């Protein structure tokens, strides 16, 4: 039988070079978050379907990979068989939904507030397309148990520090609040039951422009006065860097505490940014997920034309698992997008340990002779690859340089050992 | 609806303390292997069923978690529905089987020999029991493309170095060869078609003792002369530390190159062991998997009564994917067992960065004031947790110490900043 050796559609085999970069990025982000006092947890890949499909995951619930019952529980001959008869559990589609279960499960042992890091694979049955995978890594921080805007401030500071530590500059953190969005919709006299639809259309601003949003709102038969007022405010407030007093003018009934909080977030982060990145209001920022209840944010890298992370406050989600609501707020870095960008700009991992190719004749006797020297080099922190001498040394050295070796030594018996720099010719 | 917040049976939620230990162990092993010149790769969690259940995985193939077809491909109303009609793919049950697919897929881009590291979760639908999980981490190194015993020697040296780096001492590496086992069975005149059954019974030696093995062999109606001879040789050769010449005496027809190779492995590793661990022959070592073709090895920690790793040579496995056989050899550390042992002996992670709890009043103004100081401490490599002052400071300090904080400072406005050691009272 001819066996297909490709990974399944939408999944990837990762080469050593790719894994190296991913490890570097993961460790850089992880260390930044740990320095900010966050603690890492892990949850399993499989969760029960009752829980995964309980309505918290929005559209993602349609993309769950479902796992079959096993043994006696699987009865395929049952009349009028339905999917839930054969399905036992599913693969997680994000890290936030399992986090709420973890928190509800372990609340009594956890510090309060709970500042938490999660790194892990998630699975979604998306239609495979360039840059979109069925298994990908998410990388989240969340704070549970803090009502104050200080939670959002810590999250934005930690995430922007992680991006700075990865060498990114001039990115832009856009902030808004679901409460301001609701006030904006009220100010324009949209009917309150259709706020959701208005926000979904407004969210398309990036893709279809203000004219496009206007057209689609009118096509949905919203009152032209409402549409005009909304478009006017957005146009006015995205043309330049806006201040909190400009928002106050445009939305005179906006809740004072919301504006004060947002302004604290903006000023505090700006003071810490050292002009290396920007933070700004964006009244048109919506973010897709339905569960946000307050502040929302997104990081944008203009050079790479896309969002590289985002998050916000979701104070009502844990309450669905526990009897009480618990304030919660999170920021997710788009790990796969960050990796793509770094690969596109041919990023070189800094400060890598030297890697020496120790070339010898492949004989047992020689192997035993060189071991003490090799052990010494490794104890000094160097990576040492034992490689057997090949006929064409030039070709061999090129291959070793490609594999990431920085130095080599060509071991002949009774010669003094010499380690030379390796450069690809 | 009351939602069950426990993880699914056989899976685990990992607390910050558990994740910290796992990260430490993983990084220690990874760095050891990288220093030995191994390269890390990753394969996806999901593989096609055709491939997973192609017979290479032995008993583990019965434990595959199977994933349902999606969309139009799932037709539950088909008459006489069979499992393969509804199953699309499965979760990997080990890392070796996917590695052979990876190698066959990418061979032309990979160095030869290919020295490879894999760390990753695997899934098996085992009956849940203490210390056995349905999702667990494996941690493997393999060398593809080296026929020589130098491959086994590199694997055993790298793995024992990793265990030493984790602080383990006095463990024992037991070595044998499938070729010696076959010679032993031949020497005792067992019929060649029943070698497999003989080895399976011999493999029970640890659990049922030599008497038990004898009884079970006789119960299977093997010739008493054969059974007596086998028991005699094993008894003779496990009573003390055996030498290669004792093996030669007991098995005069054993292939000379096999014995030479085993002896090279033993001598070379022993020379490097600095009396910190042991390596010895064990003619009764079998190892379960059917795919081994030569040298086999296992690491044992007597204090913890179980194997913590093992592996061997499997020269015929890649050939099932490619047209040609490729020599291959691997060593797998029992990651979850290592973690259990370290937890049992209350292992403390060495050289952890200080973690300072920065206690303040939770006010926005104070937050802004302390940020520059906090940033400075983090830039110095310290972990700094911002924590809001609670009424009972003593209780708060205890909780912070439990969370792993080593120091604290209690910030009052206009007081000089003082960082004090934190000890649990």
Short mmCIF file of C-alpha atoms in Angstrom, two decimals, chain B residues 63-262:
data_model
loop_
_atom_site.label_atom_id
_atom_site.label_comp_id
_atom_site.label_asym_id
_atom_site.label_seq_id
_atom_site.Cartn_x
_atom_site.Cartn_y
_atom_site.Cartn_z
CA UNK B 63 -6.51 2.91 22.16
CA UNK B 64 -6.89 5.57 19.46
CA UNK B 65 -9.26 8.46 20.08
CA UNK B 66 -11.10 8.76 16.77
CA UNK B 67 -12.39 12.01 15.33
CA UNK B 68 -15.70 12.28 13.52
CA UNK B 69 -16.13 13.26 9.87
CA UNK B 70 -17.63 16.72 9.48
CA UNK B 71 -20.31 18.24 7.27
CA UNK B 72 -21.50 16.32 4.24
CA UNK B 73 -19.02 13.52 4.78
CA UNK B 74 -20.89 12.48 7.93
CA UNK B 75 -23.92 10.42 7.00
CA UNK B 76 -25.34 8.70 10.06
CA UNK B 77 -28.35 7.37 8.15
CA UNK B 78 -26.31 5.11 5.85
CA UNK B 79 -27.56 1.51 6.12
CA UNK B 80 -25.32 -0.88 8.09
CA UNK B 81 -23.14 1.98 9.30
CA UNK B 82 -19.57 0.97 10.25
CA UNK B 83 -17.05 2.87 12.33
CA UNK B 84 -14.83 3.70 9.34
CA UNK B 85 -17.83 5.38 7.69
CA UNK B 86 -17.99 8.02 10.40
CA UNK B 87 -14.32 8.41 11.37
CA UNK B 88 -12.08 10.95 9.69
CA UNK B 89 -8.82 10.80 11.65
CA UNK B 90 -7.40 10.09 15.09
CA UNK B 91 -5.21 11.54 17.82
CA UNK B 92 -1.63 10.25 17.84
CA UNK B 93 -0.87 7.60 20.48
CA UNK B 94 2.90 8.05 20.38
CA UNK B 95 5.56 10.21 18.73
CA UNK B 96 7.49 7.48 16.93
CA UNK B 97 4.87 6.52 14.37
CA UNK B 98 4.30 10.19 13.31
CA UNK B 99 8.10 10.67 13.22
CA UNK B 100 8.47 8.01 10.55
CA UNK B 101 5.84 9.87 8.47
CA UNK B 102 7.65 13.18 9.05
CA UNK B 103 10.94 11.61 8.00
CA UNK B 104 9.48 10.02 4.89
CA UNK B 105 7.82 13.34 4.02
CA UNK B 106 10.85 15.60 4.52
CA UNK B 107 13.81 13.24 4.00
CA UNK B 108 15.37 15.28 1.20
CA UNK B 109 15.57 18.44 3.36
CA UNK B 110 16.88 16.72 6.48
CA UNK B 111 20.49 16.19 7.49
CA UNK B 112 21.74 12.63 7.29
CA UNK B 113 22.06 11.22 9.92
CA UNK B 114 19.04 12.99 11.36
CA UNK B 115 19.26 13.46 15.14
CA UNK B 116 15.88 14.56 16.32
CA UNK B 117 14.08 15.65 19.51
CA UNK B 118 10.32 15.45 20.04
CA UNK B 119 8.30 16.74 22.99
CA UNK B 120 4.56 16.50 22.85
CA UNK B 121 1.24 15.26 24.11
CA UNK B 122 -0.11 11.91 23.02
CA UNK B 123 -3.55 10.46 23.69
CA UNK B 124 -4.58 6.93 24.60
CA UNK B 125 -8.03 5.73 25.63
CA UNK B 126 -6.69 3.71 28.57
CA UNK B 127 -8.85 2.70 31.48
CA UNK B 128 -8.20 5.59 33.90
CA UNK B 129 -6.17 4.56 36.95
CA UNK B 130 -3.73 6.15 39.37
CA UNK B 131 -0.77 7.63 37.54
CA UNK B 132 -2.09 6.72 34.12
CA UNK B 133 -3.61 9.43 31.97
CA UNK B 134 -5.41 9.69 28.65
CA UNK B 135 -3.32 12.68 27.65
CA UNK B 136 0.35 12.65 28.57
CA UNK B 137 3.65 14.06 27.40
CA UNK B 138 6.31 12.01 25.66
CA UNK B 139 9.84 13.12 25.23
CA UNK B 140 11.90 11.27 22.64
CA UNK B 141 15.22 11.43 20.86
CA UNK B 142 15.86 9.41 17.74
CA UNK B 143 18.68 9.00 15.25
CA UNK B 144 17.82 8.09 11.66
CA UNK B 145 20.44 6.99 9.15
CA UNK B 146 23.13 5.51 11.45
CA UNK B 147 23.70 1.79 11.33
CA UNK B 148 26.56 1.86 13.81
CA UNK B 149 26.35 1.26 17.57
CA UNK B 150 27.58 4.86 17.86
CA UNK B 151 23.92 5.87 17.43
CA UNK B 152 22.85 3.84 20.49
CA UNK B 153 25.87 5.19 22.38
CA UNK B 154 24.93 8.81 21.63
CA UNK B 155 21.33 8.17 22.70
CA UNK B 156 22.26 6.52 26.00
CA UNK B 157 24.86 9.21 26.78
CA UNK B 158 22.43 12.06 26.02
CA UNK B 159 19.58 10.53 28.02
CA UNK B 160 21.70 9.69 31.05
CA UNK B 161 23.16 13.23 30.92
CA UNK B 162 19.61 14.63 30.95
CA UNK B 163 18.77 12.54 34.02
CA UNK B 164 22.00 13.65 35.73
CA UNK B 165 21.14 17.28 34.93
CA UNK B 166 17.79 16.75 36.66
CA UNK B 167 19.66 15.67 39.78
CA UNK B 168 19.09 11.91 39.49
CA UNK B 169 21.88 9.59 40.63
CA UNK B 170 22.38 5.82 40.90
CA UNK B 171 19.98 4.93 38.14
CA UNK B 172 20.70 1.86 36.09
CA UNK B 173 20.72 1.55 32.30
CA UNK B 174 20.05 -2.06 31.32
CA UNK B 175 20.99 -3.13 27.80
CA UNK B 176 20.28 -6.14 25.63
CA UNK B 177 19.71 -6.96 21.98
CA UNK B 178 16.80 -8.59 20.23
CA UNK B 179 19.44 -10.53 18.30
CA UNK B 180 20.86 -11.92 21.55
CA UNK B 181 17.36 -12.79 22.74
CA UNK B 182 16.79 -14.71 19.53
CA UNK B 183 20.10 -16.47 19.97
CA UNK B 184 19.15 -17.33 23.55
CA UNK B 185 15.84 -18.82 22.39
CA UNK B 186 17.66 -20.78 19.67
CA UNK B 187 20.28 -21.98 22.15
CA UNK B 188 17.43 -23.38 24.28
CA UNK B 189 15.81 -25.03 21.23
CA UNK B 190 12.53 -23.16 21.36
CA UNK B 191 10.73 -23.42 18.00
CA UNK B 192 11.53 -20.23 16.04
CA UNK B 193 7.87 -19.40 15.35
CA UNK B 194 7.21 -19.10 19.09
CA UNK B 195 10.11 -16.75 20.00
CA UNK B 196 7.60 -13.91 20.28
CA UNK B 197 5.56 -15.78 22.89
CA UNK B 198 8.70 -16.77 24.83
CA UNK B 199 9.84 -13.13 24.94
CA UNK B 200 6.43 -11.91 26.12
CA UNK B 201 6.54 -14.36 29.05
CA UNK B 202 10.19 -13.54 29.80
CA UNK B 203 9.20 -9.85 29.89
CA UNK B 204 7.07 -10.62 32.97
CA UNK B 205 10.19 -11.48 35.01
CA UNK B 206 10.01 -8.16 36.96
CA UNK B 207 6.45 -8.86 38.01
CA UNK B 208 6.21 -12.63 38.54
CA UNK B 209 9.84 -13.64 39.20
CA UNK B 210 11.82 -16.47 37.63
CA UNK B 211 9.57 -19.17 39.15
CA UNK B 212 6.53 -17.47 37.67
CA UNK B 213 8.13 -17.29 34.21
CA UNK B 214 9.06 -20.99 34.45
CA UNK B 215 5.51 -21.93 35.42
CA UNK B 216 3.95 -19.89 32.61
CA UNK B 217 6.37 -21.30 30.00
CA UNK B 218 5.54 -24.84 31.07
CA UNK B 219 1.83 -24.01 31.08
CA UNK B 220 2.22 -23.02 27.43
CA UNK B 221 3.50 -26.57 26.78
CA UNK B 222 7.03 -25.60 25.80
CA UNK B 223 9.48 -28.50 26.09
CA UNK B 224 10.68 -28.81 29.72
CA UNK B 225 14.30 -29.11 28.49
CA UNK B 226 14.02 -25.75 26.70
CA UNK B 227 12.38 -24.10 29.69
CA UNK B 228 14.97 -25.49 32.12
CA UNK B 229 17.86 -24.34 29.97
CA UNK B 230 16.43 -20.83 29.58
CA UNK B 231 15.72 -20.48 33.29
CA UNK B 232 19.19 -21.77 34.09
CA UNK B 233 20.95 -19.28 31.81
CA UNK B 234 18.87 -16.33 33.04
CA UNK B 235 19.37 -17.33 36.69
CA UNK B 236 23.08 -17.66 36.19
CA UNK B 237 23.42 -14.38 34.35
CA UNK B 238 21.32 -12.10 36.51
CA UNK B 239 22.68 -13.19 39.89
CA UNK B 240 25.63 -10.80 39.55
CA UNK B 241 27.00 -8.17 37.26
CA UNK B 242 27.75 -10.11 34.12
CA UNK B 243 30.55 -9.62 31.65
CA UNK B 244 30.63 -10.12 27.92
CA UNK B 245 32.74 -13.26 28.32
CA UNK B 246 30.12 -14.81 30.60
CA UNK B 247 27.54 -14.14 27.91
CA UNK B 248 29.87 -15.72 25.35
CA UNK B 249 30.13 -18.81 27.53
CA UNK B 250 26.41 -19.10 27.97
CA UNK B 251 25.64 -18.35 24.31
CA UNK B 252 28.56 -19.75 22.32
CA UNK B 253 26.78 -19.12 19.01
CA UNK B 254 25.85 -15.49 19.70
CA UNK B 255 26.84 -13.27 16.75
CA UNK B 256 30.31 -11.84 17.46
CA UNK B 257 29.54 -8.31 16.08
CA UNK B 258 26.45 -8.01 18.31
CA UNK B 259 28.49 -8.80 21.40
CA UNK B 260 31.29 -6.45 20.34
CA UNK B 261 28.81 -3.67 19.76
CA UNK B 262 27.02 -4.18 23.07
#
